[in-house]
């Protein structure tokens, strides 16, 4: 157990492994997030896992394979994985769109390290654990939304011996191949011992494992270093299409109520972020889910500090003047995110998100604008329960109405996206499609894995609705985007050049989709391959911010990083932490291992019982 070698390597896969070689038109599936269509962002929980285990002396390295592949066309995944020598490989299959890339990485890990166990984890791994464990390249699945402690027990067992049957949340195989599903019993009510994500680990790891590219969350993060904080694990809402709803958490993670991070812990993390970043901090989930008192306490604590960064709040319910006036007193600058999904009250009610009148929505917007909000992002979606084509595209009329009502206020920003690529497994709509107006086209993990290699995003979709075919979903998505661009042009939010670019891109996307459909009719063979290859550069271009002008989603940043003095102090603190961990934690583990080896015990062999 060498002092500096990694015990556990966490690999983050690209969505589709061979995206650099083959033609895929991912379309607008990643239009509303910072990642590219390769979905190079890794689950924030990888940093909490790494930090938790490192504090106990284990070395944990994150390798963002997806990011490395995107930034370097020559990056040789096999060579890099072959060089690694951990005791355990971890691969996240958190988001189902990684189903293809995750399995391919597992195959590579096994090809070069047949004796090293490969463990999977995340939302989709937990959901599909039974199917996943049957793949020959997967040895274990760690289920649950809080895997830090069970993983510590697993690593101890792998390094020092012990039975796997007592490790909570673990699905594993005995040497004879029998699958064992341990109880999903580690579901902590408090997660205050964790910073989610753990930025201190991320920074420390850059020096420790000598790679910045491995922990960068998305391609242009250095230019646009926005950060986020998770305010809870779990949710109190039951949005029909969400795989992270209360229903889904109960079903997938055995969690009956959310674990909220305390206001103290959140404020502490905000102050830490301020030390290294000047960019906005996005607070994930509506803090009011934890109750009015919880929210008020957070604001009170925030008011006592000198907050410099802009904070972005998510609204799951309407808000009044009181809400905004307290925020204004606590922070210098704030923005809002509201995922309306539809402008129609009836559809919102059927989906279960922002179930309120449009008047309440507009009063909320008015309150925010009056109280100096920096900007409000409103999101609409194509493909929600029972929505028709017309209802989807007409959200643009509602956006026009809002701009008229609020005198063309440019702080109002509108976005639309399709429900894509997948209806989330574990969501109410995935589990009971007919009840929510869906026809589910794929169910198993293997079906989704294969679907991801389809050439265009239309064919990847795992559903259609009773009111919209997959063609309708694609067309409605593009038409809504065209209409929104028109509205933005009319109100001077988008200039003519940007507008024309959006139009040109959408028209080219539509032509490409049609051409792909024609190619799909051809038999396998040279002509098919050639015509697909000819589309390669077009489809790549059509997969980056198809629906809106580039950078529309970004908040203007005045200062990217922390001030030099603060950053220097932070770096010194990180150095001291590293020295402490090495001297008091790592060395202890190494000596224990040496002692066991000298006494002739071979822990690895004993652990698989
Ligand atoms: C925050 C969030 C985001 C953030 C991502 C932040 C991040 N880097 O993690 C943003 C906004 C960027 C985002 C984007 C997307 N998201 Co999202 N997101 C969420 C949200 C709101 C919270 C997730 C959460 O609570 N995580 C905390 C816990 C559960 O996870 P964690 O701490 O990261 O990891 C722990 C465990 O999951 C596990 N684990 C995770 N990975 C691994 C790996 C190993 C080896 C092991 C052992 C364990 C393990 O252990 C960790 C530590 O305990 C959920 C909805 C919800 N209410 O839950 C949706 C949700 C997870 N997202 C979802 C989706 C579909 C997406 C997108 C694909 C959407 C899209 N088309 O653009 C993208 C993918 C982004 C990418 N990879 O590039 C779906 C996933 C459904 C599914 N099964 O696939 C969800 C459930 C709901 C939804 N529709 O939004 N998302």
XYZ file of C-alpha atoms and ligand atoms in Angstrom:
700
model
C 0.000 0.000 0.000
C 2.382 2.725 -1.210
C 2.019 6.079 0.515
C 1.056 8.085 -2.551
C -0.721 5.556 -4.778
C -4.501 5.698 -5.214
C -6.542 3.009 -3.481
C -9.741 3.944 -5.237
C -9.997 5.487 -8.707
C -13.314 7.012 -9.713
C -13.783 7.141 -13.471
C -16.348 9.473 -14.983
C -17.456 8.166 -18.390
C -18.585 10.033 -21.474
C -22.193 9.539 -22.413
C -21.369 7.491 -25.524
C -17.898 6.007 -25.479
C -16.943 6.329 -29.143
C -18.303 9.823 -29.658
C -14.953 10.861 -31.160
C -15.120 8.290 -33.943
C -18.744 7.845 -34.896
C -21.497 10.230 -35.905
C -24.045 11.128 -33.261
C -26.456 13.982 -33.417
C -27.041 14.544 -29.742
C -29.163 17.581 -30.595
C -30.320 19.898 -27.816
C -30.188 17.289 -25.017
C -27.553 19.232 -23.103
C -28.588 22.729 -24.132
C -29.577 23.848 -20.662
C -26.574 22.677 -18.684
C -22.923 23.699 -18.743
C -21.718 20.327 -20.110
C -21.289 19.453 -23.761
C -23.454 16.597 -25.148
C -20.791 14.203 -23.881
C -22.109 15.068 -20.401
C -18.608 15.480 -19.044
C -19.809 16.781 -15.682
C -19.300 14.167 -12.967
C -21.673 13.681 -10.012
C -20.751 16.133 -7.289
C -20.897 13.225 -4.844
C -17.622 11.871 -6.221
C -15.863 14.681 -4.366
C -17.679 13.923 -1.102
C -16.799 10.244 -1.420
C -13.174 11.119 -2.113
C -12.928 13.562 0.787
C -14.607 11.198 3.249
C -12.260 8.340 2.386
C -9.141 10.499 2.270
C -9.874 11.719 5.796
C -9.558 8.071 6.834
C -6.235 7.644 5.077
C -7.283 6.155 1.737
C -6.111 7.835 -1.441
C -8.929 8.515 -3.880
C -8.384 9.894 -7.357
C -11.089 11.170 -9.694
C -10.371 10.757 -13.402
C -12.827 12.674 -15.544
C -12.336 10.509 -18.612
C -15.156 12.295 -20.436
C -13.548 15.701 -20.010
C -10.137 14.388 -21.004
C -11.611 12.883 -24.175
C -13.395 16.097 -25.109
C -10.402 18.381 -24.697
C -7.826 16.073 -26.237
C -8.681 14.062 -29.360
C -5.484 12.030 -28.797
C -6.262 11.113 -25.183
C -5.760 7.365 -25.059
C -8.304 6.006 -22.574
C -7.025 2.446 -22.631
C -3.430 3.462 -22.005
C -4.435 5.724 -19.121
C -6.596 3.087 -17.454
C -3.959 0.407 -17.996
C -1.459 2.558 -16.040
C -3.679 2.858 -12.963
C -3.258 0.348 -10.129
C -5.929 0.922 -7.490
C -7.540 -1.648 -5.195
C -10.944 -0.660 -6.549
C -12.298 1.048 -9.665
C -15.478 3.089 -9.305
C -17.596 4.138 -12.254
C -20.568 6.461 -11.973
C -23.740 5.553 -13.763
C -25.665 8.304 -12.091
C -27.358 9.771 -15.156
C -28.802 7.171 -17.490
C -27.361 8.954 -20.552
C -23.983 7.563 -19.431
C -25.163 3.967 -19.836
C -23.024 3.364 -22.898
C -19.812 5.072 -21.772
C -19.965 3.615 -18.253
C -20.168 0.015 -19.443
C -17.377 0.574 -21.963
C -15.085 1.932 -19.233
C -15.887 -1.106 -17.090
C -14.870 -3.371 -19.971
C -11.572 -1.523 -20.345
C -10.870 -1.611 -16.595
C -11.484 -5.362 -16.569
C -9.425 -5.956 -19.725
C -6.314 -4.496 -18.102
C -6.992 -5.332 -14.451
C -8.994 -8.536 -14.324
C -8.361 -8.949 -10.570
C -9.378 -5.448 -9.551
C -13.039 -5.130 -8.586
C -15.199 -2.617 -10.438
C -17.986 -0.924 -8.516
C -20.830 1.177 -9.905
C -22.910 3.816 -8.130
C -25.355 6.688 -8.619
C -29.062 7.124 -9.419
C -29.250 4.847 -12.447
C -26.921 2.241 -10.957
C -29.154 2.013 -7.904
C -32.241 1.715 -10.062
C -30.784 -0.887 -12.413
C -28.621 -2.714 -9.851
C -29.988 -6.183 -10.622
C -29.364 -5.840 -14.322
C -26.038 -4.103 -13.892
C -24.530 -6.773 -11.670
C -25.192 -9.377 -14.357
C -22.683 -7.754 -16.695
C -19.401 -9.666 -16.418
C -17.481 -6.379 -16.097
C -19.345 -5.217 -12.995
C -18.458 -6.746 -9.632
C -20.418 -4.555 -7.256
C -23.021 -1.821 -7.101
C -23.180 0.590 -4.181
C -26.772 1.773 -3.950
C -28.073 4.852 -2.192
C -27.785 8.610 -2.235
C -25.169 8.621 0.546
C -22.499 6.055 -0.131
C -19.561 7.641 1.667
C -19.713 5.485 4.827
C -20.513 2.151 3.101
C -17.620 2.769 0.697
C -15.288 3.331 3.633
C -16.353 -0.018 5.059
C -15.808 -1.632 1.673
C -12.297 -0.234 1.249
C -11.357 -1.317 4.750
C -12.647 -4.751 3.953
C -10.724 -4.909 0.664
C -7.494 -3.660 2.218
C -7.576 -5.389 5.592
C -9.996 -8.257 5.192
C -13.575 -8.662 6.259
C -16.889 -9.872 5.005
C -18.799 -8.053 2.284
C -22.113 -9.325 3.572
C -22.160 -6.792 6.413
C -21.633 -3.731 4.204
C -24.882 -1.796 3.850
C -26.248 -0.853 0.411
C -23.887 -3.193 -1.417
C -24.862 -5.526 -4.243
C -22.050 -7.969 -4.969
C -21.109 -11.321 -6.406
C -19.684 -14.286 -4.544
C -16.713 -16.046 -6.173
C -19.156 -18.594 -7.638
C -21.117 -15.767 -9.265
C -24.102 -15.798 -6.860
C -25.486 -12.278 -6.512
C -26.001 -10.933 -2.998
C -28.109 -7.841 -2.385
C -27.340 -6.381 1.047
C -29.998 -4.261 2.679
C -30.236 -0.607 1.613
C -30.085 0.514 5.218
C -27.580 3.365 5.174
C -29.894 6.328 4.533
C -28.615 9.067 6.872
C -31.051 11.696 8.090
C -28.247 14.182 8.539
C -25.626 14.903 5.909
C -24.062 17.846 7.692
C -20.753 16.060 7.989
C -20.392 16.484 4.200
C -19.796 19.464 1.948
C -21.592 18.733 -1.319
C -19.625 19.136 -3.504
C -16.381 19.148 -1.582
C -14.329 21.900 -3.181
C -11.450 21.512 -0.735
C -10.896 17.956 -1.940
C -11.090 19.080 -5.563
C -8.393 21.695 -5.066
C -6.198 19.411 -2.974
C -6.448 16.663 -5.568
C -5.113 18.910 -8.325
C -1.766 18.998 -6.528
C -1.898 15.548 -5.043
C -2.656 13.717 -8.289
C -1.126 16.372 -10.531
C -4.040 16.864 -12.868
C -6.422 19.754 -13.213
C -8.163 18.247 -16.251
C -9.281 15.240 -14.203
C -11.404 17.264 -11.816
C -12.665 20.050 -14.056
C -16.457 19.701 -14.015
C -17.127 20.927 -17.551
C -15.176 22.111 -20.542
C -15.141 25.907 -20.118
C -15.174 25.940 -16.305
C -11.910 27.919 -16.063
C -13.449 30.718 -18.136
C -16.729 30.488 -16.345
C -16.141 29.033 -12.858
C -19.708 28.952 -11.581
C -20.145 26.785 -8.482
C -23.116 24.989 -6.939
C -24.131 23.753 -3.503
C -26.563 20.945 -2.892
C -28.942 21.995 -0.129
C -30.531 18.572 0.403
C -30.440 14.954 -0.644
C -34.006 14.105 -1.530
C -36.988 16.230 -2.444
C -40.454 16.903 -1.052
C -42.061 17.333 -4.482
C -43.494 14.681 -6.721
C -43.027 16.007 -10.220
C -44.258 13.276 -12.552
C -41.248 13.399 -14.872
C -38.509 13.644 -12.256
C -36.315 10.694 -11.376
C -35.307 12.566 -8.201
C -38.824 13.131 -6.850
C -40.038 12.074 -3.403
C -41.522 8.949 -5.009
C -38.276 8.146 -6.833
C -36.085 8.665 -3.751
C -38.276 6.289 -1.780
C -38.217 3.692 -4.526
C -34.568 3.929 -5.584
C -32.802 5.098 -2.454
C -35.129 3.969 0.339
C -35.319 7.588 1.482
C -38.668 8.655 2.899
C -37.791 12.267 3.629
C -35.048 14.602 2.460
C -31.895 15.170 4.445
C -31.448 18.936 4.497
C -28.052 20.479 4.980
C -28.197 22.862 7.917
C -28.111 26.628 7.307
C -24.802 26.778 9.231
C -23.185 24.211 6.973
C -24.420 25.952 3.842
C -23.192 29.370 4.911
C -19.830 27.894 5.840
C -19.541 26.440 2.340
C -20.557 29.732 0.711
C -17.788 31.497 2.632
C -15.311 28.876 1.511
C -16.325 29.242 -2.137
C -15.840 32.995 -1.831
C -12.213 32.384 -0.990
C -11.457 30.935 -4.415
C -14.262 32.028 -6.741
C -15.861 35.342 -7.585
C -18.522 33.727 -9.776
C -22.180 33.074 -8.891
C -23.099 30.246 -6.516
C -26.118 28.178 -7.449
C -28.153 26.810 -4.507
C -29.737 23.584 -5.715
C -33.346 22.990 -4.572
C -35.697 25.490 -2.949
C -34.548 26.089 0.623
C -38.157 26.568 1.676
C -38.587 22.814 1.294
C -36.966 22.550 4.709
C -39.637 24.865 6.161
C -39.930 28.637 6.601
C -37.804 28.528 9.742
C -34.998 26.708 7.942
C -35.000 29.304 5.176
C -35.171 32.223 7.615
C -32.272 30.844 9.657
C -30.201 30.547 6.509
C -30.936 34.163 5.574
C -30.192 35.378 9.130
C -26.816 33.662 9.130
C -26.052 34.942 5.658
C -26.885 38.510 6.709
C -24.235 38.356 9.417
C -21.510 37.640 6.863
C -20.022 39.766 4.123
C -21.263 37.883 1.091
C -19.700 39.077 -2.138
C -20.752 36.481 -4.691
C -24.055 36.472 -6.478
C -26.392 33.748 -5.198
C -28.823 31.926 -7.461
C -31.980 30.595 -5.836
C -34.340 27.967 -7.236
C -38.053 28.577 -6.756
C -40.328 25.551 -6.402
C -43.261 27.663 -5.202
C -44.420 31.225 -5.797
C -42.830 33.848 -3.569
C -43.996 37.158 -2.198
C -42.413 40.460 -1.423
C -41.280 39.234 2.021
C -39.186 36.512 0.458
C -37.335 38.856 -1.846
C -36.871 41.685 0.603
C -35.066 39.441 3.097
C -32.812 38.074 0.368
C -31.981 41.584 -0.809
C -30.802 42.470 2.686
C -28.630 39.379 2.976
C -26.792 39.306 -0.335
C -25.479 41.947 -2.712
C -26.809 40.264 -5.820
C -29.248 37.436 -6.474
C -30.851 35.624 -9.395
C -33.674 33.150 -9.744
C -34.346 29.902 -11.573
C -37.915 28.785 -12.155
C -38.646 25.574 -14.007
C -42.211 26.238 -15.087
C -42.235 23.487 -17.759
C -45.508 24.916 -19.094
C -47.400 28.197 -19.177
C -50.629 26.215 -18.741
C -51.893 25.846 -15.195
C -53.628 22.568 -16.019
C -50.423 20.966 -17.351
C -48.395 22.184 -14.408
C -50.918 20.591 -12.116
C -50.687 17.285 -13.962
C -46.912 17.386 -13.742
C -46.884 18.465 -10.110
C -44.443 21.389 -10.306
C -45.385 24.997 -9.574
C -48.996 24.044 -9.131
C -50.368 27.570 -8.881
C -52.080 30.156 -11.034
C -50.272 32.205 -13.646
C -51.258 35.254 -11.633
C -49.214 33.897 -8.726
C -46.280 33.280 -11.067
C -46.484 36.816 -12.339
C -46.789 38.317 -8.867
C -43.639 36.397 -8.001
C -41.818 37.810 -11.017
C -43.022 41.290 -10.178
C -41.789 40.990 -6.599
C -38.396 39.770 -7.730
C -37.982 42.485 -10.355
C -38.994 45.201 -7.892
C -36.518 43.902 -5.338
C -33.617 44.137 -7.743
C -33.170 40.567 -8.937
C -30.229 40.354 -11.315
C -31.951 37.965 -13.658
C -34.741 35.372 -13.757
C -34.395 32.238 -15.844
C -37.689 30.622 -16.826
C -37.580 27.123 -18.286
C -40.195 25.458 -20.483
C -40.249 21.869 -21.621
C -41.499 19.903 -24.601
C -42.780 16.433 -23.753
C -44.416 16.875 -20.341
C -47.494 14.808 -19.406
C -50.520 15.272 -21.656
C -49.027 18.249 -23.515
C -50.027 18.670 -27.169
C -47.819 20.061 -29.921
C -49.677 23.375 -29.877
C -49.517 23.690 -26.119
C -45.779 23.122 -26.259
C -44.981 25.763 -28.861
C -47.381 28.326 -27.442
C -45.217 28.924 -24.413
C -43.587 31.546 -26.643
C -46.847 33.535 -26.634
C -46.786 33.496 -22.868
C -43.196 34.761 -22.855
C -44.293 37.583 -25.153
C -47.106 38.356 -22.726
C -44.634 38.475 -19.813
C -42.349 40.832 -21.670
C -45.305 43.060 -22.494
C -46.498 43.049 -18.905
C -43.033 43.830 -17.543
C -42.180 46.434 -20.204
C -39.607 44.310 -21.983
C -37.532 43.871 -18.826
C -34.333 42.204 -20.036
C -33.795 40.466 -16.753
C -36.422 37.953 -17.852
C -34.711 35.108 -19.704
C -36.592 32.286 -21.406
C -35.371 28.844 -22.347
C -36.944 25.740 -23.748
C -35.731 22.179 -24.033
C -37.117 18.762 -24.795
C -37.533 16.110 -22.125
C -34.472 14.287 -23.433
C -32.831 12.011 -23.964
C -34.834 9.973 -21.490
C -37.898 9.964 -19.353
C -36.184 9.327 -16.000
C -36.324 5.791 -14.616
C -37.936 5.789 -11.199
C -40.121 8.790 -11.973
C -43.896 8.430 -11.623
C -44.301 8.775 -15.392
C -41.667 6.130 -16.173
C -43.195 3.685 -13.723
C -46.843 4.243 -14.782
C -46.569 5.684 -18.295
C -50.238 5.316 -19.262
C -51.376 7.275 -16.228
C -49.320 10.240 -17.363
C -49.959 10.051 -21.084
C -46.709 8.330 -22.132
C -45.769 5.346 -24.226
C -42.516 4.005 -22.845
C -40.390 2.677 -25.685
C -37.509 1.281 -23.625
C -37.382 -0.196 -20.179
C -34.173 -2.082 -19.462
C -30.683 -0.738 -18.965
C -29.469 -2.687 -21.978
C -32.170 -1.136 -24.171
C -31.082 2.321 -23.072
C -27.414 1.491 -23.552
C -28.062 0.437 -27.115
C -30.392 3.355 -27.825
C -27.603 5.804 -27.014
C -25.686 4.790 -30.112
C -28.556 5.753 -32.437
C -27.453 8.433 -34.854
C -29.891 11.151 -33.925
C -31.457 12.248 -30.674
C -34.893 11.534 -32.055
C -34.078 7.827 -32.133
C -32.482 7.911 -28.695
C -35.666 9.172 -26.978
C -37.132 6.433 -24.789
C -40.727 7.608 -25.008
C -43.438 9.231 -27.007
C -46.625 10.672 -25.605
C -50.224 9.963 -26.426
C -50.318 13.407 -27.999
C -46.872 13.591 -29.590
C -44.794 11.155 -31.606
C -41.009 11.397 -31.484
C -41.146 13.440 -34.693
C -43.578 15.827 -33.042
C -41.340 16.169 -29.992
C -38.367 17.041 -32.196
C -40.358 19.449 -34.350
C -42.049 21.130 -31.406
C -38.654 21.624 -29.774
C -37.231 23.368 -32.822
C -40.377 25.356 -33.505
C -40.576 26.632 -29.928
C -36.956 27.721 -30.131
C -37.641 29.609 -33.371
C -40.652 31.303 -31.846
C -38.724 32.248 -28.712
C -35.926 33.695 -30.821
C -38.545 35.780 -32.624
C -39.911 37.109 -29.329
C -36.415 37.957 -28.127
C -35.669 39.755 -31.373
C -38.864 41.780 -31.144
C -37.998 42.957 -27.643
C -34.378 43.685 -28.450
C -33.156 40.896 -26.151
C -31.443 39.206 -29.060
C -29.826 41.116 -31.891
C -30.511 40.318 -35.533
C -27.192 38.519 -36.015
C -27.713 36.216 -33.031
C -31.291 35.588 -34.093
C -30.274 34.667 -37.625
C -27.627 32.316 -36.279
C -30.216 30.502 -34.188
C -32.553 30.234 -37.180
C -29.789 28.925 -39.436
C -28.733 26.357 -36.868
C -32.250 25.094 -36.316
C -32.889 24.823 -40.046
C -29.648 22.903 -40.500
C -30.595 20.627 -37.571
C -33.933 19.851 -39.172
C -32.274 19.068 -42.515
C -29.758 16.804 -40.755
C -32.512 14.934 -38.915
C -34.333 14.368 -42.230
C -31.156 13.192 -43.925
C -30.447 10.796 -41.050
C -33.940 9.381 -41.439
C -33.309 8.813 -45.146
C -29.945 7.182 -44.412
C -31.602 4.944 -41.831
C -33.705 3.425 -44.617
C -30.560 2.295 -46.453
C -29.224 -1.218 -45.928
C -25.949 -1.571 -43.974
C -23.079 -0.978 -46.382
C -20.706 1.458 -48.001
C -23.274 4.042 -49.135
C -24.824 4.235 -45.687
C -21.431 4.641 -44.035
C -20.289 7.292 -46.509
C -23.433 9.361 -46.235
C -23.248 9.219 -42.440
C -19.581 10.167 -42.450
C -20.398 13.156 -44.660
C -22.753 14.384 -41.933
C -20.191 14.125 -39.110
C -19.165 17.761 -38.823
C -22.745 18.976 -39.288
C -24.135 16.773 -36.537
C -21.359 17.777 -34.158
C -22.109 21.419 -34.732
C -25.829 20.794 -34.360
C -25.323 19.396 -30.891
C -23.967 22.448 -29.140
C -26.483 25.042 -27.972
C -28.866 24.345 -30.814
C -31.818 26.171 -29.401
C -30.508 29.506 -28.284
C -27.744 31.967 -28.846
C -24.485 30.736 -27.388
C -23.712 31.955 -23.881
C -27.292 33.082 -23.272
C -27.380 30.853 -20.232
C -24.343 32.398 -18.621
C -24.467 35.044 -15.948
C -22.047 37.884 -16.650
C -19.056 37.482 -14.353
C -17.102 40.452 -13.076
C -14.481 38.503 -11.139
C -13.749 34.863 -11.848
C -11.521 33.850 -8.961
C -10.909 34.771 -5.334
C -8.536 37.506 -4.263
C -4.830 36.655 -4.217
C -4.454 36.877 -0.422
C -7.454 34.639 0.193
C -6.370 32.121 -2.432
C -2.851 32.000 -0.964
C -4.210 31.399 2.548
C -6.438 28.665 1.187
C -3.572 26.957 -0.601
C -1.542 26.994 2.597
C -4.475 25.455 4.479
C -4.718 22.740 1.834
C -1.028 22.009 2.150
C -1.328 21.625 5.925
C -4.339 19.307 5.525
C -2.368 17.144 3.126
C 0.587 16.905 5.485
C -1.713 16.052 8.386
C -3.478 13.319 6.413
C -0.193 11.840 5.266
C 1.399 11.785 8.712
C -1.540 10.797 10.863
C -3.889 8.861 8.609
C -2.130 7.433 5.596
C 0.988 6.265 7.386
C -1.142 4.494 9.993
C -3.009 2.547 7.299
C 0.195 1.659 5.472
C 1.760 0.333 8.685
C -1.339 -1.724 9.475
C -1.231 -3.246 6.038
C 2.490 -3.970 6.338
C 1.887 -5.675 9.679
C -0.826 -7.889 8.178
C 1.386 -8.798 5.244
C 4.304 -9.676 7.530
C 2.006 -11.952 9.519
C 1.236 -13.726 6.279
C -2.372 -12.610 5.911
C -3.681 -11.863 2.447
C -6.610 -9.599 3.092
C -7.902 -9.385 -0.521
C -8.628 -13.091 -0.590
C -10.563 -13.052 2.632
C -12.750 -10.130 1.739
C -14.847 -11.863 -0.931
C -16.893 -13.880 1.536
C -28.052 18.718 -9.005
C -28.595 18.030 -10.231
C -27.956 18.283 -11.445
C -26.763 19.205 -11.623
C -25.470 18.351 -11.587
C -24.662 18.511 -10.381
C -23.610 17.416 -10.262
N -22.440 17.639 -10.805
O -23.853 16.400 -9.662
C -26.993 19.695 -13.073
C -27.983 20.836 -13.031
C -25.780 20.145 -13.836
C -27.678 18.451 -13.642
C -27.572 18.046 -14.943
C -28.190 16.906 -15.437
N -29.105 16.153 -14.802
Co -29.543 16.363 -12.941
N -30.148 16.516 -11.162
C -29.704 17.166 -10.147
C -30.632 16.958 -8.941
C -31.495 18.198 -8.799
C -29.962 16.690 -7.611
C -28.965 15.540 -7.633
C -28.565 15.174 -6.253
O -29.257 15.407 -5.288
N -27.421 14.579 -6.071
C -27.000 14.145 -4.758
C -26.788 12.648 -4.675
C -28.014 11.819 -4.902
O -25.849 12.307 -5.639
P -24.322 12.628 -5.439
O -24.067 13.230 -4.100
O -23.793 13.374 -6.611
O -23.692 11.157 -5.476
C -23.944 10.227 -4.451
C -24.686 9.005 -4.937
O -25.482 9.256 -6.062
C -23.606 7.983 -5.191
N -22.797 8.001 -6.404
C -22.803 8.823 -7.447
N -21.867 8.457 -8.337
C -21.237 7.366 -7.846
C -20.220 6.561 -8.366
C -19.774 5.467 -7.629
C -18.706 4.596 -8.169
C -20.357 5.170 -6.376
C -19.909 4.010 -5.607
C -21.381 5.976 -5.859
C -21.825 7.060 -6.605
O -22.723 8.288 -4.130
C -22.585 9.708 -4.030
C -22.154 10.113 -2.667
O -22.949 9.600 -1.678
C -31.443 15.698 -9.405
C -32.916 15.700 -8.972
C -33.057 15.350 -7.524
N -33.948 15.973 -6.845
O -32.358 14.527 -7.012
C -31.313 15.743 -10.934
C -31.142 14.434 -11.678
C -30.089 13.597 -10.964
N -30.616 14.860 -12.977
C -31.055 14.183 -13.962
C -30.685 14.379 -15.325
C -31.401 13.524 -16.362
C -29.697 15.301 -15.682
C -29.165 15.577 -17.108
C -28.850 14.346 -17.927
C -30.230 16.478 -17.788
C -29.887 16.938 -19.190
N -30.412 16.269 -20.207
O -29.189 17.903 -19.334
C -27.899 16.429 -16.829
C -26.569 15.631 -16.859
C -25.368 16.528 -16.548
C -24.005 16.022 -16.896
N -23.528 14.902 -16.409
O -23.291 16.667 -17.615
C -32.005 13.099 -13.511
C -31.324 11.731 -13.517
C -32.245 10.615 -13.925
C -31.438 9.420 -14.364
N -31.532 8.339 -13.621
O -30.758 9.488 -15.332
C -32.404 13.617 -12.076
C -32.748 12.529 -11.090
C -33.674 14.448 -12.192
C -33.779 15.369 -13.340
N -34.451 14.997 -14.394
O -33.250 16.425 -13.284
N -28.334 17.786 -12.656
